[in-house]
Short mmCIF file of C-alpha atoms in Angstrom, two decimals:
data_model
loop_
_atom_site.label_atom_id
_atom_site.label_comp_id
_atom_site.label_asym_id
_atom_site.label_seq_id
_atom_site.Cartn_x
_atom_site.Cartn_y
_atom_site.Cartn_z
CA MET X 1 0.06 0.06 -0.03
CA SER X 2 1.28 3.42 -0.83
CA ASP X 3 2.29 6.00 1.87
CA THR X 4 -0.02 8.79 1.74
CA ARG X 5 2.86 11.10 2.65
CA SER X 6 5.21 10.06 -0.37
CA PRO X 7 5.16 12.28 -3.46
CA ILE X 8 3.21 12.15 -6.37
CA THR X 9 4.02 12.49 -9.92
CA GLN X 10 1.62 13.66 -12.49
CA PHE X 11 2.30 13.07 -16.19
CA TYR X 12 0.63 15.78 -18.25
CA ASN X 13 0.04 17.01 -21.93
CA CYS X 14 0.31 13.52 -23.01
CA ARG X 15 -1.78 10.74 -24.76
CA VAL X 16 -1.60 7.84 -22.53
CA LEU X 17 -2.02 4.18 -23.58
CA ARG X 18 -4.68 2.74 -22.04
CA ASP X 19 -7.57 -0.02 -22.71
CA HIS X 20 -6.14 -0.21 -26.21
CA ALA X 21 -6.46 3.29 -27.14
CA LEU X 22 -4.45 6.61 -26.83
CA VAL X 23 -6.30 9.01 -24.56
CA GLU X 24 -5.57 12.52 -23.57
CA ASP X 25 -5.30 12.14 -19.87
CA CYS X 26 -2.77 12.53 -17.33
CA LEU X 27 -0.93 9.59 -15.37
CA TYR X 28 -0.18 9.64 -11.60
CA VAL X 29 2.48 7.85 -9.92
CA GLN X 30 3.28 7.14 -6.23
CA ASP X 31 5.97 4.67 -4.71
CA GLY X 32 6.82 3.40 -7.93
CA LYS X 33 3.19 2.31 -8.85
CA ILE X 34 0.45 3.96 -11.10
CA ILE X 35 -2.21 5.11 -8.88
CA ASP X 36 -5.86 6.18 -9.08
CA PRO X 37 -6.00 10.07 -8.85
CA ALA X 38 -9.47 10.07 -7.36
CA LYS X 39 -8.16 9.11 -3.77
CA MET X 40 -5.47 11.95 -4.10
CA PHE X 41 -8.05 14.35 -4.73
CA TRP X 42 -11.23 13.50 -3.05
CA ASP X 43 -9.75 11.68 0.01
CA GLU X 44 -6.49 13.19 0.68
CA GLN X 45 -7.19 16.67 -1.04
CA ARG X 46 -3.70 16.78 -2.51
CA VAL X 47 -2.25 18.02 -5.57
CA PRO X 48 0.81 16.39 -7.35
CA ASP X 49 4.27 17.10 -5.86
CA VAL X 50 6.18 16.73 -8.92
CA ARG X 51 4.72 17.41 -12.60
CA VAL X 52 6.17 16.06 -15.85
CA ASN X 53 5.37 17.92 -18.99
CA CYS X 54 5.33 15.21 -21.76
CA GLN X 55 5.17 17.81 -24.44
CA GLY X 56 2.22 16.35 -26.19
CA GLY X 57 3.97 12.99 -26.52
CA ILE X 58 2.60 9.41 -26.09
CA VAL X 59 2.98 7.83 -22.64
CA SER X 60 3.33 3.96 -22.98
CA PRO X 61 4.23 1.16 -20.64
CA GLY X 62 7.98 0.13 -21.11
CA TYR X 63 8.92 -2.22 -23.50
CA ILE X 64 9.60 -6.04 -22.54
CA ASP X 65 11.86 -8.05 -24.46
CA LEU X 66 11.20 -12.00 -24.12
CA GLN X 67 14.26 -13.04 -25.97
CA ILE X 68 17.48 -11.43 -26.00
CA ASN X 69 20.95 -13.36 -25.72
CA GLY X 70 23.16 -10.47 -24.93
CA ALA X 71 24.14 -6.98 -25.69
CA TYR X 72 26.98 -4.41 -25.49
CA GLY X 73 29.72 -7.43 -25.80
CA TYR X 74 28.16 -9.72 -23.08
CA ASP X 75 26.57 -13.01 -23.70
CA PHE X 76 24.37 -14.73 -21.25
CA SER X 77 25.59 -18.24 -22.31
CA ASN X 78 29.21 -17.67 -22.73
CA ASP X 79 30.17 -15.06 -19.84
CA THR X 80 29.52 -17.63 -17.44
CA ASP X 81 32.58 -16.34 -15.25
CA MET X 82 31.25 -12.50 -15.19
CA ILE X 83 27.37 -13.31 -15.50
CA GLU X 84 26.63 -10.84 -12.70
CA GLU X 85 28.71 -8.26 -14.68
CA ALA X 86 26.88 -9.17 -17.94
CA VAL X 87 23.42 -9.02 -16.38
CA SER X 88 24.20 -5.58 -14.51
CA ASN X 89 25.56 -4.02 -17.48
CA ILE X 90 23.04 -5.01 -20.09
CA SER X 91 19.84 -4.35 -17.81
CA LYS X 92 21.12 -0.82 -17.39
CA GLY X 93 21.88 -0.35 -21.24
CA LEU X 94 18.60 -1.91 -22.14
CA LEU X 95 16.88 0.57 -19.74
CA LEU X 96 18.24 3.46 -21.38
CA GLN X 97 17.00 2.22 -24.79
CA GLY X 98 13.50 2.14 -23.31
CA CYS X 99 13.49 -1.60 -22.65
CA THR X 100 12.23 -1.84 -19.00
CA ALA X 101 12.14 -5.63 -18.55
CA TYR X 102 13.43 -8.46 -20.37
CA CYS X 103 14.06 -12.17 -20.20
CA PRO X 104 18.00 -12.92 -20.69
CA THR X 105 18.15 -15.92 -23.27
CA THR X 106 20.44 -18.86 -23.16
CA VAL X 107 21.31 -20.61 -25.99
CA SER X 108 21.72 -24.51 -26.11
CA SER X 109 24.31 -25.40 -23.57
CA ARG X 110 25.76 -28.06 -21.49
CA PRO X 111 24.18 -28.60 -18.09
CA GLU X 112 27.31 -27.50 -16.22
CA VAL X 113 26.50 -23.72 -17.95
CA TYR X 114 22.80 -24.00 -16.80
CA HIS X 115 23.73 -24.85 -13.34
CA LYS X 116 26.03 -22.16 -13.30
CA VAL X 117 24.06 -19.21 -14.86
CA LEU X 118 20.51 -19.68 -14.09
CA SER X 119 20.54 -18.52 -10.62
CA HIS X 120 21.92 -15.17 -11.89
CA LEU X 121 19.21 -14.70 -14.56
CA GLY X 122 16.27 -14.95 -12.03
CA PRO X 123 13.56 -12.31 -11.47
CA ARG X 124 14.89 -9.02 -9.97
CA ALA X 125 13.12 -5.74 -9.68
CA GLY X 126 14.21 -2.77 -11.91
CA SER X 127 15.44 0.34 -10.73
CA ILE X 128 18.04 3.17 -11.47
CA GLU X 129 20.78 1.29 -9.64
CA ARG X 130 19.84 -2.13 -11.27
CA GLY X 131 18.63 -1.17 -14.62
CA ALA X 132 15.86 -2.93 -16.32
CA ALA X 133 13.88 -5.62 -14.49
CA VAL X 134 14.50 -9.20 -15.03
CA LEU X 135 11.58 -11.36 -15.48
CA GLY X 136 13.36 -14.66 -15.31
CA ALA X 137 15.41 -16.61 -17.93
CA HIS X 138 14.49 -17.68 -21.03
CA ILE X 139 16.09 -20.86 -21.87
CA GLU X 140 16.16 -21.84 -25.42
CA GLY X 141 17.16 -25.53 -26.05
CA PRO X 142 18.96 -27.91 -25.84
CA PHE X 143 15.50 -29.96 -26.25
CA ILE X 144 15.29 -29.00 -29.85
CA SER X 145 15.49 -30.50 -33.15
CA PRO X 146 18.99 -31.11 -34.87
CA LEU X 147 17.02 -30.36 -38.22
CA LYS X 148 15.99 -27.15 -37.21
CA LYS X 149 19.00 -26.14 -34.67
CA GLY X 150 19.83 -22.89 -36.25
CA ALA X 151 22.69 -21.12 -34.45
CA HIS X 152 22.77 -24.04 -31.67
CA GLU X 153 25.85 -26.02 -30.97
CA LEU X 154 24.73 -29.62 -32.48
CA ALA X 155 26.78 -31.33 -29.66
CA THR X 156 24.57 -29.85 -27.00
CA LEU X 157 21.25 -31.03 -28.17
CA ARG X 158 19.54 -33.87 -26.07
CA THR X 159 16.23 -35.82 -25.87
CA ALA X 160 13.87 -36.15 -23.00
CA ALA X 161 13.51 -39.98 -23.17
CA ARG X 162 13.40 -40.17 -19.36
CA GLY X 163 10.92 -37.24 -19.20
CA LEU X 164 11.41 -35.07 -15.98
CA ALA X 165 14.54 -36.67 -14.96
CA ASP X 166 16.25 -35.49 -17.98
CA PHE X 167 15.16 -31.80 -17.39
CA ASP X 168 16.14 -31.99 -14.00
CA GLU X 169 19.45 -33.13 -15.01
CA CYS X 170 20.04 -30.54 -17.57
CA TYR X 171 18.71 -27.48 -15.81
CA GLY X 172 17.60 -28.53 -12.32
CA LEU X 173 13.97 -28.37 -11.52
CA ASP X 174 14.53 -25.81 -8.48
CA ASN X 175 16.32 -23.61 -11.17
CA LEU X 176 13.24 -23.76 -13.35
CA ARG X 177 10.88 -22.99 -10.49
CA GLN X 178 12.90 -19.89 -9.07
CA HIS X 179 14.93 -18.57 -11.88
CA VAL X 180 13.19 -19.31 -15.30
CA ALA X 181 10.25 -17.53 -16.97
CA TYR X 182 9.99 -19.98 -20.18
CA VAL X 183 11.51 -22.70 -22.02
CA THR X 184 11.72 -23.24 -25.75
CA MET X 185 11.65 -26.87 -26.83
CA ALA X 186 10.84 -28.97 -30.05
CA PRO X 187 7.58 -30.85 -29.11
CA GLU X 188 8.53 -33.66 -31.68
CA VAL X 189 12.01 -34.58 -29.60
CA GLU X 190 11.71 -37.82 -27.97
CA GLY X 191 9.99 -37.43 -24.46
CA VAL X 192 9.15 -33.48 -24.96
CA LEU X 193 5.61 -33.77 -25.65
CA ASP X 194 4.46 -36.29 -22.98
CA ALA X 195 6.64 -34.40 -20.56
CA ILE X 196 4.91 -31.05 -21.19
CA PRO X 197 2.17 -31.29 -18.64
CA ASP X 198 4.27 -32.62 -16.00
CA LEU X 199 6.90 -30.20 -16.39
CA ILE X 200 4.42 -27.41 -16.08
CA ALA X 201 2.99 -28.95 -13.10
CA ALA X 202 6.21 -29.58 -11.24
CA THR X 203 7.91 -26.05 -11.97
CA GLY X 204 5.00 -23.56 -13.28
CA ILE X 205 7.22 -22.47 -15.93
CA ASN X 206 5.67 -21.36 -19.38
CA ILE X 207 6.62 -23.36 -22.60
CA SER X 208 7.29 -22.16 -26.10
CA SER X 209 7.45 -24.45 -29.29
CA GLY X 210 10.45 -23.51 -31.44
CA HIS X 211 13.55 -24.63 -33.13
CA SER X 212 11.22 -27.78 -34.36
CA ASN X 213 10.36 -29.63 -37.42
CA ALA X 214 6.76 -30.77 -35.84
CA THR X 215 3.82 -31.17 -37.87
CA THR X 216 0.77 -29.26 -37.24
CA ALA X 217 -0.83 -32.13 -35.56
CA VAL X 218 2.20 -32.39 -33.17
CA ALA X 219 2.36 -28.75 -32.55
CA ASN X 220 -1.57 -28.60 -31.90
CA GLN X 221 -1.02 -31.22 -29.15
CA ALA X 222 1.80 -29.38 -27.49
CA HIS X 223 -0.45 -26.39 -27.47
CA ARG X 224 -3.12 -28.47 -25.86
CA SER X 225 -0.84 -29.77 -23.19
CA GLY X 226 0.17 -26.44 -22.16
CA ALA X 227 2.54 -24.87 -24.63
CA LYS X 228 1.41 -21.22 -25.01
CA MET X 229 4.15 -19.59 -27.33
CA ILE X 230 6.04 -20.11 -30.44
CA THR X 231 9.77 -19.09 -30.49
CA HIS X 232 10.46 -16.51 -33.36
CA LEU X 233 8.08 -17.33 -35.68
CA PHE X 234 8.96 -18.67 -39.10
CA ASN X 235 12.61 -19.06 -37.94
CA ALA X 236 13.90 -22.45 -37.33
CA MET X 237 10.79 -24.38 -37.93
CA HIS X 238 8.79 -26.52 -40.27
CA ALA X 239 8.31 -24.33 -43.40
CA PHE X 240 4.67 -23.46 -44.31
CA HIS X 241 2.87 -25.86 -46.54
CA GLN X 242 -0.62 -25.93 -47.62
CA ARG X 243 -1.26 -29.63 -46.57
CA ASP X 244 0.86 -29.16 -43.27
CA PRO X 245 1.60 -25.66 -42.37
CA GLY X 246 3.72 -27.05 -39.10
CA ILE X 247 3.65 -25.01 -36.03
CA ILE X 248 2.93 -21.96 -37.95
CA GLY X 249 -0.26 -23.42 -38.48
CA LEU X 250 -1.39 -23.03 -35.00
CA LEU X 251 -2.03 -19.06 -36.11
CA GLY X 252 -5.22 -20.42 -38.10
CA ALA X 253 -6.61 -22.74 -35.08
CA ALA X 254 -10.21 -22.46 -34.81
CA GLU X 255 -9.73 -22.83 -31.04
CA SER X 256 -7.27 -20.92 -28.65
CA ARG X 257 -4.05 -19.66 -30.64
CA PRO X 258 -0.63 -19.09 -29.03
CA PHE X 259 1.38 -16.22 -28.54
CA TYR X 260 4.48 -15.73 -31.06
CA GLY X 261 7.42 -13.99 -30.86
CA ILE X 262 8.66 -12.47 -34.21
CA ILE X 263 11.79 -10.42 -34.97
CA CYS X 264 11.04 -7.28 -36.98
CA ASP X 265 14.57 -6.51 -38.21
CA GLY X 266 13.70 -6.80 -41.98
CA ILE X 267 16.30 -9.91 -42.06
CA HIS X 268 14.85 -12.74 -40.14
CA VAL X 269 11.21 -12.32 -41.43
CA HIS X 270 9.89 -10.73 -44.68
CA PRO X 271 7.61 -7.70 -44.06
CA HIS X 272 5.21 -9.66 -46.12
CA SER X 273 5.32 -12.57 -43.48
CA VAL X 274 5.14 -10.14 -40.72
CA MET X 275 1.96 -8.90 -42.13
CA ILE X 276 0.51 -12.46 -42.66
CA ALA X 277 0.99 -13.38 -39.04
CA TYR X 278 -0.18 -10.48 -37.53
CA TYR X 279 -3.72 -10.39 -39.39
CA ALA X 280 -3.96 -14.04 -38.63
CA HIS X 281 -3.46 -13.52 -34.87
CA PRO X 282 -2.88 -9.95 -33.85
CA GLN X 283 -3.37 -10.43 -30.07
CA GLY X 284 -0.78 -12.92 -29.94
CA ALA X 285 2.09 -10.86 -31.60
CA CYS X 286 5.26 -10.34 -29.10
CA LEU X 287 7.92 -8.35 -30.78
CA VAL X 288 11.37 -9.74 -29.61
CA THR X 289 14.88 -8.60 -30.87
CA ASP X 290 16.72 -12.06 -30.40
CA ALA X 291 19.80 -9.71 -30.05
CA MET X 292 23.23 -10.82 -29.10
CA SER X 293 26.13 -9.50 -27.78
CA ALA X 294 27.00 -7.31 -30.69
CA GLN X 295 23.87 -4.99 -30.03
CA CYS X 296 25.04 -1.52 -29.83
CA LEU X 297 28.65 -2.32 -30.91
CA PRO X 298 30.75 -2.05 -34.31
CA ASP X 299 30.81 -4.61 -36.85
CA GLY X 300 33.13 -7.71 -36.04
CA THR X 301 33.59 -10.99 -34.72
CA TYR X 302 31.64 -11.99 -31.36
CA LYS X 303 30.31 -14.89 -29.42
CA LEU X 304 26.90 -16.47 -29.37
CA GLY X 305 27.42 -19.33 -26.59
CA GLU X 306 30.30 -21.02 -27.71
CA MET X 307 30.11 -20.14 -31.49
CA ASP X 308 31.97 -17.45 -33.24
CA VAL X 309 29.54 -15.14 -35.21
CA ASN X 310 30.28 -12.37 -37.65
CA VAL X 311 28.41 -9.01 -37.52
CA HIS X 312 28.49 -7.07 -40.71
CA SER X 313 26.03 -4.22 -41.61
CA GLY X 314 23.11 -5.49 -39.37
CA HIS X 315 23.25 -9.09 -40.38
CA VAL X 316 24.61 -11.55 -37.84
CA TYR X 317 25.63 -15.09 -39.20
CA ILE X 318 27.85 -18.19 -37.80
CA LYS X 319 31.11 -17.42 -38.89
CA ASP X 320 31.89 -18.73 -42.26
CA THR X 321 28.14 -19.98 -42.89
CA SER X 322 24.96 -18.16 -43.90
CA THR X 323 23.07 -19.21 -40.92
CA ILE X 324 21.61 -16.44 -39.10
CA ALA X 325 22.59 -16.14 -35.37
CA GLY X 326 20.42 -13.46 -33.73
CA SER X 327 20.17 -9.85 -34.46
CA ILE X 328 21.65 -6.58 -33.55
CA ILE X 329 18.20 -4.56 -33.42
CA SER X 330 16.61 -2.65 -30.25
CA LEU X 331 12.93 -3.37 -29.42
CA ALA X 332 12.38 0.39 -29.95
CA GLU X 333 13.28 -0.16 -33.81
CA CYS X 334 11.42 -3.30 -34.07
CA VAL X 335 8.27 -1.21 -32.70
CA ARG X 336 8.68 1.22 -35.57
CA ASN X 337 9.59 -1.48 -38.10
CA PHE X 338 6.36 -3.28 -37.17
CA ILE X 339 4.28 -0.30 -38.39
CA LYS X 340 6.35 0.30 -41.52
CA PHE X 341 5.71 -3.72 -42.59
CA THR X 342 2.12 -4.03 -41.53
CA GLY X 343 0.60 -0.43 -41.43
CA ALA X 344 -0.74 -1.29 -37.81
CA SER X 345 -1.64 1.52 -35.64
CA LYS X 346 0.55 2.90 -33.00
CA VAL X 347 -1.50 1.28 -30.04
CA GLU X 348 -1.19 -1.98 -31.90
CA ALA X 349 2.47 -1.78 -32.44
CA LEU X 350 3.27 -0.40 -28.52
CA GLU X 351 0.89 -3.46 -27.19
CA ASN X 352 3.20 -6.01 -29.39
CA ALA X 353 6.09 -4.60 -27.06
CA THR X 354 4.37 -4.40 -23.81
CA LEU X 355 0.85 -5.80 -23.22
CA HIS X 356 1.34 -8.86 -25.13
CA PRO X 357 4.63 -10.11 -24.05
CA ALA X 358 3.38 -9.43 -20.22
CA GLN X 359 0.08 -11.48 -21.01
CA MET X 360 2.32 -14.44 -22.21
CA LEU X 361 4.18 -14.40 -18.91
CA GLY X 362 0.81 -13.77 -16.77
CA ILE X 363 2.13 -10.73 -15.46
CA GLU X 364 -0.06 -7.99 -17.05
CA SER X 365 -1.43 -6.77 -13.73
CA VAL X 366 2.22 -5.21 -12.92
CA LYS X 367 3.87 -4.97 -16.10
CA GLY X 368 2.98 -4.06 -19.83
CA SER X 369 0.18 -1.71 -18.72
CA LEU X 370 -0.56 1.57 -17.31
CA THR X 371 -3.48 0.11 -15.27
CA PHE X 372 -3.91 1.42 -11.36
CA GLY X 373 -1.40 -0.81 -9.24
CA ALA X 374 0.96 -1.73 -12.11
CA ASP X 375 4.77 -0.73 -11.87
CA ALA X 376 5.54 2.77 -13.12
CA ASP X 377 7.91 1.62 -15.86
CA ILE X 378 6.96 4.48 -18.35
CA LEU X 379 8.20 5.82 -21.79
CA VAL X 380 7.46 9.17 -23.29
CA LEU X 381 7.55 8.90 -27.13
CA ASP X 382 7.00 11.26 -30.00
CA ASP X 383 4.70 10.84 -32.76
CA ASN X 384 7.13 8.56 -34.68
CA LEU X 385 7.74 6.48 -31.53
CA PHE X 386 11.06 7.52 -31.07
CA VAL X 387 11.71 7.28 -27.05
CA GLN X 388 12.26 10.48 -25.40
CA ARG X 389 12.22 9.90 -21.78
CA VAL X 390 12.37 6.51 -19.86
CA PHE X 391 11.06 5.98 -16.17
CA ILE X 392 11.70 2.83 -14.18
CA ALA X 393 9.71 2.65 -10.94
CA GLY X 394 8.54 6.04 -11.31
CA THR X 395 12.11 7.53 -11.45
CA GLU X 396 13.67 8.87 -14.56
CA ALA X 397 16.67 7.19 -15.97
CA THR X 398 19.20 9.28 -18.07
CA SER X 399 22.91 8.86 -19.21
CA GLU X 400 23.86 10.72 -15.92
CA ASN X 401 22.26 8.48 -13.26
CA VAL X 402 22.54 5.16 -15.31
CA LYS X 403 25.99 4.17 -15.88
CA PHE X 404 27.10 0.82 -17.33
CA ASN X 405 30.00 -0.42 -19.19
CA LYS X 406 30.66 -2.29 -22.66
CA LYS X 407 32.89 -5.31 -23.17
CA ILE X 408 34.79 -4.68 -26.29
#
């Protein structure tokens, strides 16, 4: 409960993203939360202590990135001996970009890597001192298809023939319970489909289907068993075919449809494909970057897990191959690209980077919206959706009060 004596901040001269619309209104914040001003005005007979003039801009929830492998030279899977340093610097850098919460992502790795790093990737609140909030890890693999491994090391991949025992050996069930938001796995891999209900019941994590050659029938079974998302739609999966559209076919299901991550960098997915997906299932779209350690750094050779990757002119490939290995785009740019690719409204684009990711994780009451009681993670944007100001837990983040390092 808010302390009635603590300062109240008013955001005014703005259009607030609320209830699927941009509304000319004010927003009020106290103790790091969005508050209902009626109590302030009528019960306490107070006026705001601080007023923030938004200069006619758009006030949006902070962006949420469900899939990011690294940034600023750090990699969550590779920098195991400096993982706290990596989390700290990436969190602060992302905050200044307008990404106020995220899921640090690990690529397919050996069990010892998970047992070493997952405890450092668990949920932690965002703040000026800590940077963007961490929502829990996203583990991508290693229970994925060798046929659709993408930029994952083949030697790390495994099956789940022993069900929960294999997941426990690989990740540690306690790690999943305490530190992990969701796991990407291929439902056709031995043992995975049967284990999904047990894994959810035992740990409470979310499951996403990805890096998979699954047929539509198998993908449907996984979704009915509890898998609620598709990882980076169109990439590393069974190609669409009119008689068996694979995992992509879930977007045309008559019953409930999953959320899906989609990378709007213009490289991973053609703009026309983005439009097809969005018009098939607009409420499920979650913009993700799938960014790797070279985000915000010059072209060169970097690490993605244990693999060397080349970065050149916005493209990222495993060294000496044509295999895409993540991106270097920011989520703010993905939002702007989404409008270019689809002609969607600003509201639709913003909700794909705020509300929908929060709904996928089941945290929409506190993240991804500006409803009363939600965390005051706030962006002030101009009409072209460029980030003008960033607030975390109600406090403005600037290059003066948020300092971080790059590993070059």
